[in-house]
Amino acid sequence: MRILITGNMGYVGAALNQILKDSNPSAEIIGYDTGYFNHSFSKFPHSDKGLDLQYFGDIRDISMSHIENVDSIVHLAAVSNDPIGNEFEQVTSEINYDASIRLIKMAVKAGVKNFVFASSCSIYGTGGNESKKETDPIEPLTAYSRSKIFTEEEVKKINLESMLFTSLRFATACGWSNRLRLDLVLNDFVACAASRRNINVQSDGTPWRPLIDVEDMSRAIVWAINRK
């Protein structure tokens, strides 16, 4: 089995590489990433443990040669920071939506069997206090969340032929990764508590935010790759 992970050098991708390899020891794990933050982790040799091959490039430039003979694609690559997304909304749409749809169509043409799309529960907006179902009303409030639901909606119009498409609406990521992000809410709390012995809450404390550990995200992705 050959598995391509886009955005594999990010926070989630670093955790996913090894878990994928552990669950599919014979699989060839291939990464495609811009490598923007690679220099930050160059001194940590295990940051990409489990990876067999790495391509560097903008997701908008990925070609058929990168997905040749690939069985499954895990599409993580995205502009995932809301302030950046809101400041550069057009570019965010090009990367998160346009490039995603292009990649999905390429995957169908290449005969990819499984395509896993990292969506977001942020499409529900403020959401209220109740747990959400896929059929519940959505209220995307940011460029990031709009790009995710636009991709989901556009996929419904594409003839996927025999390709199995899975969209996972993840909560806010947290937990340890070899390419750690400390700007995410729970990780920020832990970092502040450890370094300053103080947690600074950036609101009145009433907002409720769903969280998911990156290892649980990875296990969900493994399930999506293997489901029939």
mmCIF file with all atom_site columns, N, CA and C in Angstrom, residues 111-181:
data_model
loop_
_atom_site.group_PDB
_atom_site.id
_atom_site.type_symbol
_atom_site.label_atom_id
_atom_site.label_alt_id
_atom_site.label_comp_id
_atom_site.label_asym_id
_atom_site.label_entity_id
_atom_site.label_seq_id
_atom_site.pdbx_PDB_ins_code
_atom_site.Cartn_x
_atom_site.Cartn_y
_atom_site.Cartn_z
_atom_site.occupancy
_atom_site.B_iso_or_equiv
_atom_site.pdbx_formal_charge
_atom_site.auth_seq_id
_atom_site.auth_comp_id
_atom_site.auth_asym_id
_atom_site.auth_atom_id
_atom_site.pdbx_PDB_model_num
ATOM 1   N N  . GLY A 1 111 ? -6.901  6.829  -10.017 1.00 0.00 ? 111 GLY A N  1
ATOM 2   C CA . GLY A 1 111 ? -7.370  5.553  -9.495  1.00 0.00 ? 111 GLY A CA 1
ATOM 3   C C  . GLY A 1 111 ? -7.109  5.347  -8.021  1.00 0.00 ? 111 GLY A C  1
ATOM 4   N N  . VAL A 1 112 ? -6.967  6.448  -7.273  1.00 0.00 ? 112 VAL A N  1
ATOM 5   C CA . VAL A 1 112 ? -6.776  6.352  -5.824  1.00 0.00 ? 112 VAL A CA 1
ATOM 6   C C  . VAL A 1 112 ? -8.014  5.703  -5.198  1.00 0.00 ? 112 VAL A C  1
ATOM 7   N N  . LYS A 1 113 ? -7.798  4.781  -4.272  1.00 0.00 ? 113 LYS A N  1
ATOM 8   C CA . LYS A 1 113 ? -8.913  4.036  -3.682  1.00 0.00 ? 113 LYS A CA 1
ATOM 9   C C  . LYS A 1 113 ? -9.600  4.781  -2.536  1.00 0.00 ? 113 LYS A C  1
ATOM 10  N N  . ASN A 1 114 ? -8.807  5.441  -1.696  1.00 0.00 ? 114 ASN A N  1
ATOM 11  C CA . ASN A 1 114 ? -9.355  6.141  -0.521  1.00 0.00 ? 114 ASN A CA 1
ATOM 12  C C  . ASN A 1 114 ? -8.801  7.556  -0.450  1.00 0.00 ? 114 ASN A C  1
ATOM 13  N N  . PHE A 1 115 ? -9.685  8.501  -0.189  1.00 0.00 ? 115 PHE A N  1
ATOM 14  C CA . PHE A 1 115 ? -9.274  9.893  -0.008  1.00 0.00 ? 115 PHE A CA 1
ATOM 15  C C  . PHE A 1 115 ? -9.847  10.368 1.321   1.00 0.00 ? 115 PHE A C  1
ATOM 16  N N  . VAL A 1 116 ? -8.960  10.800 2.229   1.00 0.00 ? 116 VAL A N  1
ATOM 17  C CA . VAL A 1 116 ? -9.383  11.274 3.550   1.00 0.00 ? 116 VAL A CA 1
ATOM 18  C C  . VAL A 1 116 ? -9.134  12.781 3.625   1.00 0.00 ? 116 VAL A C  1
ATOM 19  N N  . PHE A 1 117 ? -10.188 13.525 3.847   1.00 0.00 ? 117 PHE A N  1
ATOM 20  C CA . PHE A 1 117 ? -10.121 14.986 3.895   1.00 0.00 ? 117 PHE A CA 1
ATOM 21  C C  . PHE A 1 117 ? -10.246 15.474 5.332   1.00 0.00 ? 117 PHE A C  1
ATOM 22  N N  . ALA A 1 118 ? -9.259  16.252 5.780   1.00 0.00 ? 118 ALA A N  1
ATOM 23  C CA . ALA A 1 118 ? -9.296  16.812 7.131   1.00 0.00 ? 118 ALA A CA 1
ATOM 24  C C  . ALA A 1 118 ? -10.156 18.064 7.125   1.00 0.00 ? 118 ALA A C  1
ATOM 25  N N  . SER A 1 119 ? -11.415 17.898 7.510   1.00 0.00 ? 119 SER A N  1
ATOM 26  C CA . SER A 1 119 ? -12.330 19.025 7.623   1.00 0.00 ? 119 SER A CA 1
ATOM 27  C C  . SER A 1 119 ? -12.302 19.539 9.059   1.00 0.00 ? 119 SER A C  1
ATOM 28  N N  . SER A 1 120 ? -13.322 20.282 9.466   1.00 0.00 ? 120 SER A N  1
ATOM 29  C CA . SER A 1 120 ? -13.273 20.923 10.783  1.00 0.00 ? 120 SER A CA 1
ATOM 30  C C  . SER A 1 120 ? -14.670 21.110 11.356  1.00 0.00 ? 120 SER A C  1
ATOM 31  N N  . CYS A 1 121 ? -14.790 20.939 12.667  1.00 0.00 ? 121 CYS A N  1
ATOM 32  C CA . CYS A 1 121 ? -16.074 21.208 13.320  1.00 0.00 ? 121 CYS A CA 1
ATOM 33  C C  . CYS A 1 121 ? -16.330 22.708 13.433  1.00 0.00 ? 121 CYS A C  1
ATOM 34  N N  . SER A 1 122 ? -15.349 23.527 13.030  1.00 0.00 ? 122 SER A N  1
ATOM 35  C CA . SER A 1 122 ? -15.553 24.981 13.042  1.00 0.00 ? 122 SER A CA 1
ATOM 36  C C  . SER A 1 122 ? -16.621 25.409 12.043  1.00 0.00 ? 122 SER A C  1
ATOM 37  N N  . ILE A 1 123 ? -17.031 24.504 11.149  1.00 0.00 ? 123 ILE A N  1
ATOM 38  C CA . ILE A 1 123 ? -18.095 24.844 10.195  1.00 0.00 ? 123 ILE A CA 1
ATOM 39  C C  . ILE A 1 123 ? -19.419 25.092 10.921  1.00 0.00 ? 123 ILE A C  1
ATOM 40  N N  . TYR A 1 124 ? -19.535 24.652 12.192  1.00 0.00 ? 124 TYR A N  1
ATOM 41  C CA . TYR A 1 124 ? -20.765 24.865 12.961  1.00 0.00 ? 124 TYR A CA 1
ATOM 42  C C  . TYR A 1 124 ? -20.797 26.231 13.653  1.00 0.00 ? 124 TYR A C  1
ATOM 43  N N  . GLY A 1 125 ? -19.696 26.986 13.545  1.00 0.00 ? 125 GLY A N  1
ATOM 44  C CA . GLY A 1 125 ? -19.668 28.312 14.140  1.00 0.00 ? 125 GLY A CA 1
ATOM 45  C C  . GLY A 1 125 ? -19.734 28.269 15.652  1.00 0.00 ? 125 GLY A C  1
ATOM 46  N N  . THR A 1 126 ? -20.516 29.168 16.240  1.00 0.00 ? 126 THR A N  1
ATOM 47  C CA . THR A 1 126 ? -20.625 29.211 17.696  1.00 0.00 ? 126 THR A CA 1
ATOM 48  C C  . THR A 1 126 ? -21.272 27.941 18.243  1.00 0.00 ? 126 THR A C  1
ATOM 49  N N  . GLY A 1 127 ? -22.160 27.370 17.481  1.00 0.00 ? 127 GLY A N  1
ATOM 50  C CA . GLY A 1 127 ? -22.612 26.004 17.747  1.00 0.00 ? 127 GLY A CA 1
ATOM 51  C C  . GLY A 1 127 ? -23.610 25.785 18.864  1.00 0.00 ? 127 GLY A C  1
ATOM 52  N N  . GLY A 1 128 ? -23.570 26.559 19.927  1.00 0.00 ? 128 GLY A N  1
ATOM 53  C CA . GLY A 1 128 ? -24.446 26.298 21.057  1.00 0.00 ? 128 GLY A CA 1
ATOM 54  C C  . GLY A 1 128 ? -23.889 25.229 21.981  1.00 0.00 ? 128 GLY A C  1
ATOM 55  N N  . ASN A 1 129 ? -24.731 24.716 22.851  1.00 0.00 ? 129 ASN A N  1
ATOM 56  C CA . ASN A 1 129 ? -24.273 23.791 23.892  1.00 0.00 ? 129 ASN A CA 1
ATOM 57  C C  . ASN A 1 129 ? -24.474 22.317 23.550  1.00 0.00 ? 129 ASN A C  1
ATOM 58  N N  . GLU A 1 130 ? -25.192 22.027 22.476  1.00 0.00 ? 130 GLU A N  1
ATOM 59  C CA . GLU A 1 130 ? -25.505 20.643 22.146  1.00 0.00 ? 130 GLU A CA 1
ATOM 60  C C  . GLU A 1 130 ? -24.447 20.033 21.238  1.00 0.00 ? 130 GLU A C  1
ATOM 61  N N  . SER A 1 131 ? -24.250 18.713 21.380  1.00 0.00 ? 131 SER A N  1
ATOM 62  C CA . SER A 1 131 ? -23.374 17.988 20.461  1.00 0.00 ? 131 SER A CA 1
ATOM 63  C C  . SER A 1 131 ? -23.960 18.058 19.053  1.00 0.00 ? 131 SER A C  1
ATOM 64  N N  . LYS A 1 132 ? -23.093 18.040 18.054  1.00 0.00 ? 132 LYS A N  1
ATOM 65  C CA . LYS A 1 132 ? -23.535 18.216 16.676  1.00 0.00 ? 132 LYS A CA 1
ATOM 66  C C  . LYS A 1 132 ? -23.508 16.922 15.884  1.00 0.00 ? 132 LYS A C  1
ATOM 67  N N  . LYS A 1 133 ? -24.414 16.843 14.912  1.00 0.00 ? 133 LYS A N  1
ATOM 68  C CA . LYS A 1 133 ? -24.452 15.751 13.954  1.00 0.00 ? 133 LYS A CA 1
ATOM 69  C C  . LYS A 1 133 ? -24.131 16.316 12.570  1.00 0.00 ? 133 LYS A C  1
ATOM 70  N N  . GLU A 1 134 ? -23.818 15.422 11.653  1.00 0.00 ? 134 GLU A N  1
ATOM 71  C CA . GLU A 1 134 ? -23.486 15.868 10.300  1.00 0.00 ? 134 GLU A CA 1
ATOM 72  C C  . GLU A 1 134 ? -24.633 16.626 9.649   1.00 0.00 ? 134 GLU A C  1
ATOM 73  N N  . THR A 1 135 ? -25.839 16.318 10.047  1.00 0.00 ? 135 THR A N  1
ATOM 74  C CA . THR A 1 135 ? -27.016 16.925 9.422   1.00 0.00 ? 135 THR A CA 1
ATOM 75  C C  . THR A 1 135 ? -27.457 18.229 10.080  1.00 0.00 ? 135 THR A C  1
ATOM 76  N N  . ASP A 1 136 ? -26.784 18.636 11.157  1.00 0.00 ? 136 ASP A N  1
ATOM 77  C CA . ASP A 1 136 ? -27.163 19.863 11.849  1.00 0.00 ? 136 ASP A CA 1
ATOM 78  C C  . ASP A 1 136 ? -26.794 21.097 11.030  1.00 0.00 ? 136 ASP A C  1
ATOM 79  N N  . PRO A 1 137 ? -27.474 22.221 11.280  1.00 0.00 ? 137 PRO A N  1
ATOM 80  C CA . PRO A 1 137 ? -27.171 23.457 10.548  1.00 0.00 ? 137 PRO A CA 1
ATOM 81  C C  . PRO A 1 137 ? -25.724 23.897 10.778  1.00 0.00 ? 137 PRO A C  1
ATOM 82  N N  . ILE A 1 138 ? -25.148 24.511 9.765   1.00 0.00 ? 138 ILE A N  1
ATOM 83  C CA . ILE A 1 138 ? -23.776 24.995 9.857   1.00 0.00 ? 138 ILE A CA 1
ATOM 84  C C  . ILE A 1 138 ? -23.758 26.525 9.859   1.00 0.00 ? 138 ILE A C  1
ATOM 85  N N  . GLU A 1 139 ? -22.675 27.069 10.378  1.00 0.00 ? 139 GLU A N  1
ATOM 86  C CA . GLU A 1 139 ? -22.527 28.527 10.453  1.00 0.00 ? 139 GLU A CA 1
ATOM 87  C C  . GLU A 1 139 ? -21.030 28.873 10.381  1.00 0.00 ? 139 GLU A C  1
ATOM 88  N N  . PRO A 1 140 ? -20.397 28.654 9.231   1.00 0.00 ? 140 PRO A N  1
ATOM 89  C CA . PRO A 1 140 ? -18.959 28.942 9.122   1.00 0.00 ? 140 PRO A CA 1
ATOM 90  C C  . PRO A 1 140 ? -18.697 30.438 9.236   1.00 0.00 ? 140 PRO A C  1
ATOM 91  N N  . LEU A 1 141 ? -17.822 30.822 10.169  1.00 0.00 ? 141 LEU A N  1
ATOM 92  C CA . LEU A 1 141 ? -17.604 32.230 10.470  1.00 0.00 ? 141 LEU A CA 1
ATOM 93  C C  . LEU A 1 141 ? -16.256 32.756 9.980   1.00 0.00 ? 141 LEU A C  1
ATOM 94  N N  . THR A 1 142 ? -15.366 31.875 9.550   1.00 0.00 ? 142 THR A N  1
ATOM 95  C CA . THR A 1 142 ? -14.019 32.300 9.159   1.00 0.00 ? 142 THR A CA 1
ATOM 96  C C  . THR A 1 142 ? -13.692 31.792 7.757   1.00 0.00 ? 142 THR A C  1
ATOM 97  N N  . ALA A 1 143 ? -12.639 32.365 7.171   1.00 0.00 ? 143 ALA A N  1
ATOM 98  C CA . ALA A 1 143 ? -12.195 31.915 5.847   1.00 0.00 ? 143 ALA A CA 1
ATOM 99  C C  . ALA A 1 143 ? -11.832 30.438 5.886   1.00 0.00 ? 143 ALA A C  1
ATOM 100 N N  . TYR A 1 144 ? -11.226 30.012 6.970   1.00 0.00 ? 144 TYR A N  1
ATOM 101 C CA . TYR A 1 144 ? -10.833 28.613 7.127   1.00 0.00 ? 144 TYR A CA 1
ATOM 102 C C  . TYR A 1 144 ? -12.048 27.696 7.126   1.00 0.00 ? 144 TYR A C  1
ATOM 103 N N  . SER A 1 145 ? -13.026 27.996 7.968   1.00 0.00 ? 145 SER A N  1
ATOM 104 C CA . SER A 1 145 ? -14.195 27.124 8.057   1.00 0.00 ? 145 SER A CA 1
ATOM 105 C C  . SER A 1 145 ? -15.012 27.150 6.770   1.00 0.00 ? 145 SER A C  1
ATOM 106 N N  . ARG A 1 146 ? -15.086 28.297 6.115   1.00 0.00 ? 146 ARG A N  1
ATOM 107 C CA . ARG A 1 146 ? -15.803 28.363 4.837   1.00 0.00 ? 146 ARG A CA 1
ATOM 108 C C  . ARG A 1 146 ? -15.120 27.492 3.789   1.00 0.00 ? 146 ARG A C  1
ATOM 109 N N  . SER A 1 147 ? -13.797 27.516 3.771   1.00 0.00 ? 147 SER A N  1
ATOM 110 C CA . SER A 1 147 ? -13.070 26.707 2.785   1.00 0.00 ? 147 SER A CA 1
ATOM 111 C C  . SER A 1 147 ? -13.331 25.221 2.990   1.00 0.00 ? 147 SER A C  1
ATOM 112 N N  . LYS A 1 148 ? -13.509 24.808 4.235   1.00 0.00 ? 148 LYS A N  1
ATOM 113 C CA . LYS A 1 148 ? -13.752 23.401 4.527   1.00 0.00 ? 148 LYS A CA 1
ATOM 114 C C  . LYS A 1 148 ? -15.134 22.957 4.072   1.00 0.00 ? 148 LYS A C  1
ATOM 115 N N  . ILE A 1 149 ? -16.157 23.727 4.396   1.00 0.00 ? 149 ILE A N  1
ATOM 116 C CA . ILE A 1 149 ? -17.503 23.312 4.004   1.00 0.00 ? 149 ILE A CA 1
ATOM 117 C C  . ILE A 1 149 ? -17.710 23.478 2.509   1.00 0.00 ? 149 ILE A C  1
ATOM 118 N N  . PHE A 1 150 ? -17.075 24.475 1.889   1.00 0.00 ? 150 PHE A N  1
ATOM 119 C CA . PHE A 1 150 ? -17.176 24.620 0.436   1.00 0.00 ? 150 PHE A CA 1
ATOM 120 C C  . PHE A 1 150 ? -16.592 23.402 -0.258  1.00 0.00 ? 150 PHE A C  1
ATOM 121 N N  . THR A 1 151 ? -15.482 22.886 0.280   1.00 0.00 ? 151 THR A N  1
ATOM 122 C CA . THR A 1 151 ? -14.879 21.683 -0.302  1.00 0.00 ? 151 THR A CA 1
ATOM 123 C C  . THR A 1 151 ? -15.810 20.487 -0.146  1.00 0.00 ? 151 THR A C  1
ATOM 124 N N  . GLU A 1 152 ? -16.358 20.316 1.045   1.00 0.00 ? 152 GLU A N  1
ATOM 125 C CA . GLU A 1 152 ? -17.286 19.210 1.269   1.00 0.00 ? 152 GLU A CA 1
ATOM 126 C C  . GLU A 1 152 ? -18.469 19.270 0.295   1.00 0.00 ? 152 GLU A C  1
ATOM 127 N N  . GLU A 1 153 ? -19.020 20.452 0.111   1.00 0.00 ? 153 GLU A N  1
ATOM 128 C CA . GLU A 1 153 ? -20.189 20.613 -0.755  1.00 0.00 ? 153 GLU A CA 1
ATOM 129 C C  . GLU A 1 153 ? -19.837 20.369 -2.217  1.00 0.00 ? 153 GLU A C  1
ATOM 130 N N  . GLU A 1 154 ? -18.668 20.826 -2.640  1.00 0.00 ? 154 GLU A N  1
ATOM 131 C CA . GLU A 1 154 ? -18.262 20.665 -4.034  1.00 0.00 ? 154 GLU A CA 1
ATOM 132 C C  . GLU A 1 154 ? -17.995 19.196 -4.360  1.00 0.00 ? 154 GLU A C  1
ATOM 133 N N  . VAL A 1 155 ? -17.463 18.454 -3.402  1.00 0.00 ? 155 VAL A N  1
ATOM 134 C CA . VAL A 1 155 ? -17.180 17.034 -3.628  1.00 0.00 ? 155 VAL A CA 1
ATOM 135 C C  . VAL A 1 155 ? -18.455 16.270 -3.988  1.00 0.00 ? 155 VAL A C  1
ATOM 136 N N  . LYS A 1 156 ? -19.575 16.695 -3.453  1.00 0.00 ? 156 LYS A N  1
ATOM 137 C CA . LYS A 1 156 ? -20.844 16.026 -3.738  1.00 0.00 ? 156 LYS A CA 1
ATOM 138 C C  . LYS A 1 156 ? -21.206 16.089 -5.224  1.00 0.00 ? 156 LYS A C  1
ATOM 139 N N  . LYS A 1 157 ? -20.637 17.058 -5.932  1.00 0.00 ? 157 LYS A N  1
ATOM 140 C CA . LYS A 1 157 ? -20.943 17.239 -7.355  1.00 0.00 ? 157 LYS A CA 1
ATOM 141 C C  . LYS A 1 157 ? -19.991 16.471 -8.261  1.00 0.00 ? 157 LYS A C  1
ATOM 142 N N  . ILE A 1 158 ? -18.952 15.881 -7.679  1.00 0.00 ? 158 ILE A N  1
ATOM 143 C CA . ILE A 1 158 ? -17.917 15.198 -8.458  1.00 0.00 ? 158 ILE A CA 1
ATOM 144 C C  . ILE A 1 158 ? -18.223 13.699 -8.545  1.00 0.00 ? 158 ILE A C  1
ATOM 145 N N  . ASN A 1 159 ? -18.056 13.143 -9.715  1.00 0.00 ? 159 ASN A N  1
ATOM 146 C CA . ASN A 1 159 ? -18.182 11.695 -9.889  1.00 0.00 ? 159 ASN A CA 1
ATOM 147 C C  . ASN A 1 159 ? -16.906 11.046 -9.365  1.00 0.00 ? 159 ASN A C  1
ATOM 148 N N  . LEU A 1 160 ? -16.983 10.471 -8.189  1.00 0.00 ? 160 LEU A N  1
ATOM 149 C CA . LEU A 1 160 ? -15.811 9.882  -7.546  1.00 0.00 ? 160 LEU A CA 1
ATOM 150 C C  . LEU A 1 160 ? -15.502 8.475  -8.057  1.00 0.00 ? 160 LEU A C  1
ATOM 151 N N  . GLU A 1 161 ? -16.377 7.966  -8.934  1.00 0.00 ? 161 GLU A N  1
ATOM 152 C CA . GLU A 1 161 ? -16.207 6.616  -9.477  1.00 0.00 ? 161 GLU A CA 1
ATOM 153 C C  . GLU A 1 161 ? -16.060 5.615  -8.336  1.00 0.00 ? 161 GLU A C  1
ATOM 154 N N  . SER A 1 162 ? -14.960 4.882  -8.259  1.00 0.00 ? 162 SER A N  1
ATOM 155 C CA . SER A 1 162 ? -14.812 3.866  -7.204  1.00 0.00 ? 162 SER A CA 1
ATOM 156 C C  . SER A 1 162 ? -14.041 4.382  -5.988  1.00 0.00 ? 162 SER A C  1
ATOM 157 N N  . MET A 1 163 ? -13.664 5.653  -5.989  1.00 0.00 ? 163 MET A N  1
ATOM 158 C CA . MET A 1 163 ? -12.884 6.197  -4.873  1.00 0.00 ? 163 MET A CA 1
ATOM 159 C C  . MET A 1 163 ? -13.784 6.465  -3.674  1.00 0.00 ? 163 MET A C  1
ATOM 160 N N  . LEU A 1 164 ? -13.343 6.015  -2.509  1.00 0.00 ? 164 LEU A N  1
ATOM 161 C CA . LEU A 1 164 ? -14.082 6.237  -1.264  1.00 0.00 ? 164 LEU A CA 1
ATOM 162 C C  . LEU A 1 164 ? -13.572 7.528  -0.622  1.00 0.00 ? 164 LEU A C  1
ATOM 163 N N  . PHE A 1 165 ? -14.464 8.476  -0.424  1.00 0.00 ? 165 PHE A N  1
ATOM 164 C CA . PHE A 1 165 ? -14.102 9.783  0.134   1.00 0.00 ? 165 PHE A CA 1
ATOM 165 C C  . PHE A 1 165 ? -14.632 9.884  1.556   1.00 0.00 ? 165 PHE A C  1
ATOM 166 N N  . THR A 1 166 ? -13.762 10.285 2.491   1.00 0.00 ? 166 THR A N  1
ATOM 167 C CA . THR A 1 166 ? -14.145 10.452 3.887   1.00 0.00 ? 166 THR A CA 1
ATOM 168 C C  . THR A 1 166 ? -13.759 11.849 4.351   1.00 0.00 ? 166 THR A C  1
ATOM 169 N N  . SER A 1 167 ? -14.731 12.579 4.866   1.00 0.00 ? 167 SER A N  1
ATOM 170 C CA . SER A 1 167 ? -14.466 13.905 5.427   1.00 0.00 ? 167 SER A CA 1
ATOM 171 C C  . SER A 1 167 ? -14.609 13.822 6.941   1.00 0.00 ? 167 SER A C  1
ATOM 172 N N  . LEU A 1 168 ? -13.537 14.140 7.651   1.00 0.00 ? 168 LEU A N  1
ATOM 173 C CA . LEU A 1 168 ? -13.526 14.069 9.112   1.00 0.00 ? 168 LEU A CA 1
ATOM 174 C C  . LEU A 1 168 ? -13.540 15.489 9.680   1.00 0.00 ? 168 LEU A C  1
ATOM 175 N N  . ARG A 1 169 ? -14.614 15.834 10.367  1.00 0.00 ? 169 ARG A N  1
ATOM 176 C CA . ARG A 1 169 ? -14.769 17.177 10.923  1.00 0.00 ? 169 ARG A CA 1
ATOM 177 C C  . ARG A 1 169 ? -14.129 17.231 12.308  1.00 0.00 ? 169 ARG A C  1
ATOM 178 N N  . PHE A 1 170 ? -12.837 17.445 12.308  1.00 0.00 ? 170 PHE A N  1
ATOM 179 C CA . PHE A 1 170 ? -12.070 17.380 13.542  1.00 0.00 ? 170 PHE A CA 1
ATOM 180 C C  . PHE A 1 170 ? -12.332 18.571 14.454  1.00 0.00 ? 170 PHE A C  1
ATOM 181 N N  . ALA A 1 171 ? -12.227 18.308 15.757  1.00 0.00 ? 171 ALA A N  1
ATOM 182 C CA . ALA A 1 171 ? -12.225 19.374 16.767  1.00 0.00 ? 171 ALA A CA 1
ATOM 183 C C  . ALA A 1 171 ? -10.832 20.001 16.809  1.00 0.00 ? 171 ALA A C  1
ATOM 184 N N  . THR A 1 172 ? -10.624 20.946 17.721  1.00 0.00 ? 172 THR A N  1
ATOM 185 C CA . THR A 1 172 ? -9.319  21.595 17.855  1.00 0.00 ? 172 THR A CA 1
ATOM 186 C C  . THR A 1 172 ? -8.283  20.595 18.352  1.00 0.00 ? 172 THR A C  1
ATOM 187 N N  . ALA A 1 173 ? -7.174  20.515 17.625  1.00 0.00 ? 173 ALA A N  1
ATOM 188 C CA . ALA A 1 173 ? -6.129  19.545 17.955  1.00 0.00 ? 173 ALA A CA 1
ATOM 189 C C  . ALA A 1 173 ? -5.395  19.932 19.238  1.00 0.00 ? 173 ALA A C  1
ATOM 190 N N  . CYS A 1 174 ? -4.916  18.918 19.935  1.00 0.00 ? 174 CYS A N  1
ATOM 191 C CA . CYS A 1 174 ? -4.102  19.138 21.124  1.00 0.00 ? 174 CYS A CA 1
ATOM 192 C C  . CYS A 1 174 ? -3.218  17.919 21.325  1.00 0.00 ? 174 CYS A C  1
ATOM 193 N N  . GLY A 1 175 ? -2.317  17.981 22.287  1.00 0.00 ? 175 GLY A N  1
ATOM 194 C CA . GLY A 1 175 ? -1.479  16.839 22.604  1.00 0.00 ? 175 GLY A CA 1
ATOM 195 C C  . GLY A 1 175 ? -0.097  16.908 21.975  1.00 0.00 ? 175 GLY A C  1
ATOM 196 N N  . TRP A 1 176 ? 0.720   15.907 22.299  1.00 0.00 ? 176 TRP A N  1
ATOM 197 C CA . TRP A 1 176 ? 2.115   15.905 21.874  1.00 0.00 ? 176 TRP A CA 1
ATOM 198 C C  . TRP A 1 176 ? 2.272   15.480 20.422  1.00 0.00 ? 176 TRP A C  1
ATOM 199 N N  . SER A 1 177 ? 3.175   16.179 19.744  1.00 0.00 ? 177 SER A N  1
ATOM 200 C CA . SER A 1 177 ? 3.597   15.833 18.398  1.00 0.00 ? 177 SER A CA 1
ATOM 201 C C  . SER A 1 177 ? 5.053   16.234 18.262  1.00 0.00 ? 177 SER A C  1
ATOM 202 N N  . ASN A 1 178 ? 5.798   15.512 17.433  1.00 0.00 ? 178 ASN A N  1
ATOM 203 C CA . ASN A 1 178 ? 7.195   15.877 17.204  1.00 0.00 ? 178 ASN A CA 1
ATOM 204 C C  . ASN A 1 178 ? 7.345   17.206 16.473  1.00 0.00 ? 178 ASN A C  1
ATOM 205 N N  . ARG A 1 179 ? 6.261   17.714 15.933  1.00 0.00 ? 179 ARG A N  1
ATOM 206 C CA . ARG A 1 179 ? 6.242   19.061 15.354  1.00 0.00 ? 179 ARG A CA 1
ATOM 207 C C  . ARG A 1 179 ? 5.152   19.860 16.069  1.00 0.00 ? 179 ARG A C  1
ATOM 208 N N  . LEU A 1 180 ? 5.429   20.175 17.297  1.00 0.00 ? 180 LEU A N  1
ATOM 209 C CA . LEU A 1 180 ? 4.438   20.729 18.212  1.00 0.00 ? 180 LEU A CA 1
ATOM 210 C C  . LEU A 1 180 ? 4.016   22.147 17.834  1.00 0.00 ? 180 LEU A C  1
ATOM 211 N N  . ARG A 1 181 ? 2.702   22.417 17.994  1.00 0.00 ? 181 ARG A N  1
ATOM 212 C CA . ARG A 1 181 ? 2.168   23.780 17.891  1.00 0.00 ? 181 ARG A CA 1
ATOM 213 C C  . ARG A 1 181 ? 1.738   24.233 19.275  1.00 0.00 ? 181 ARG A C  1
#
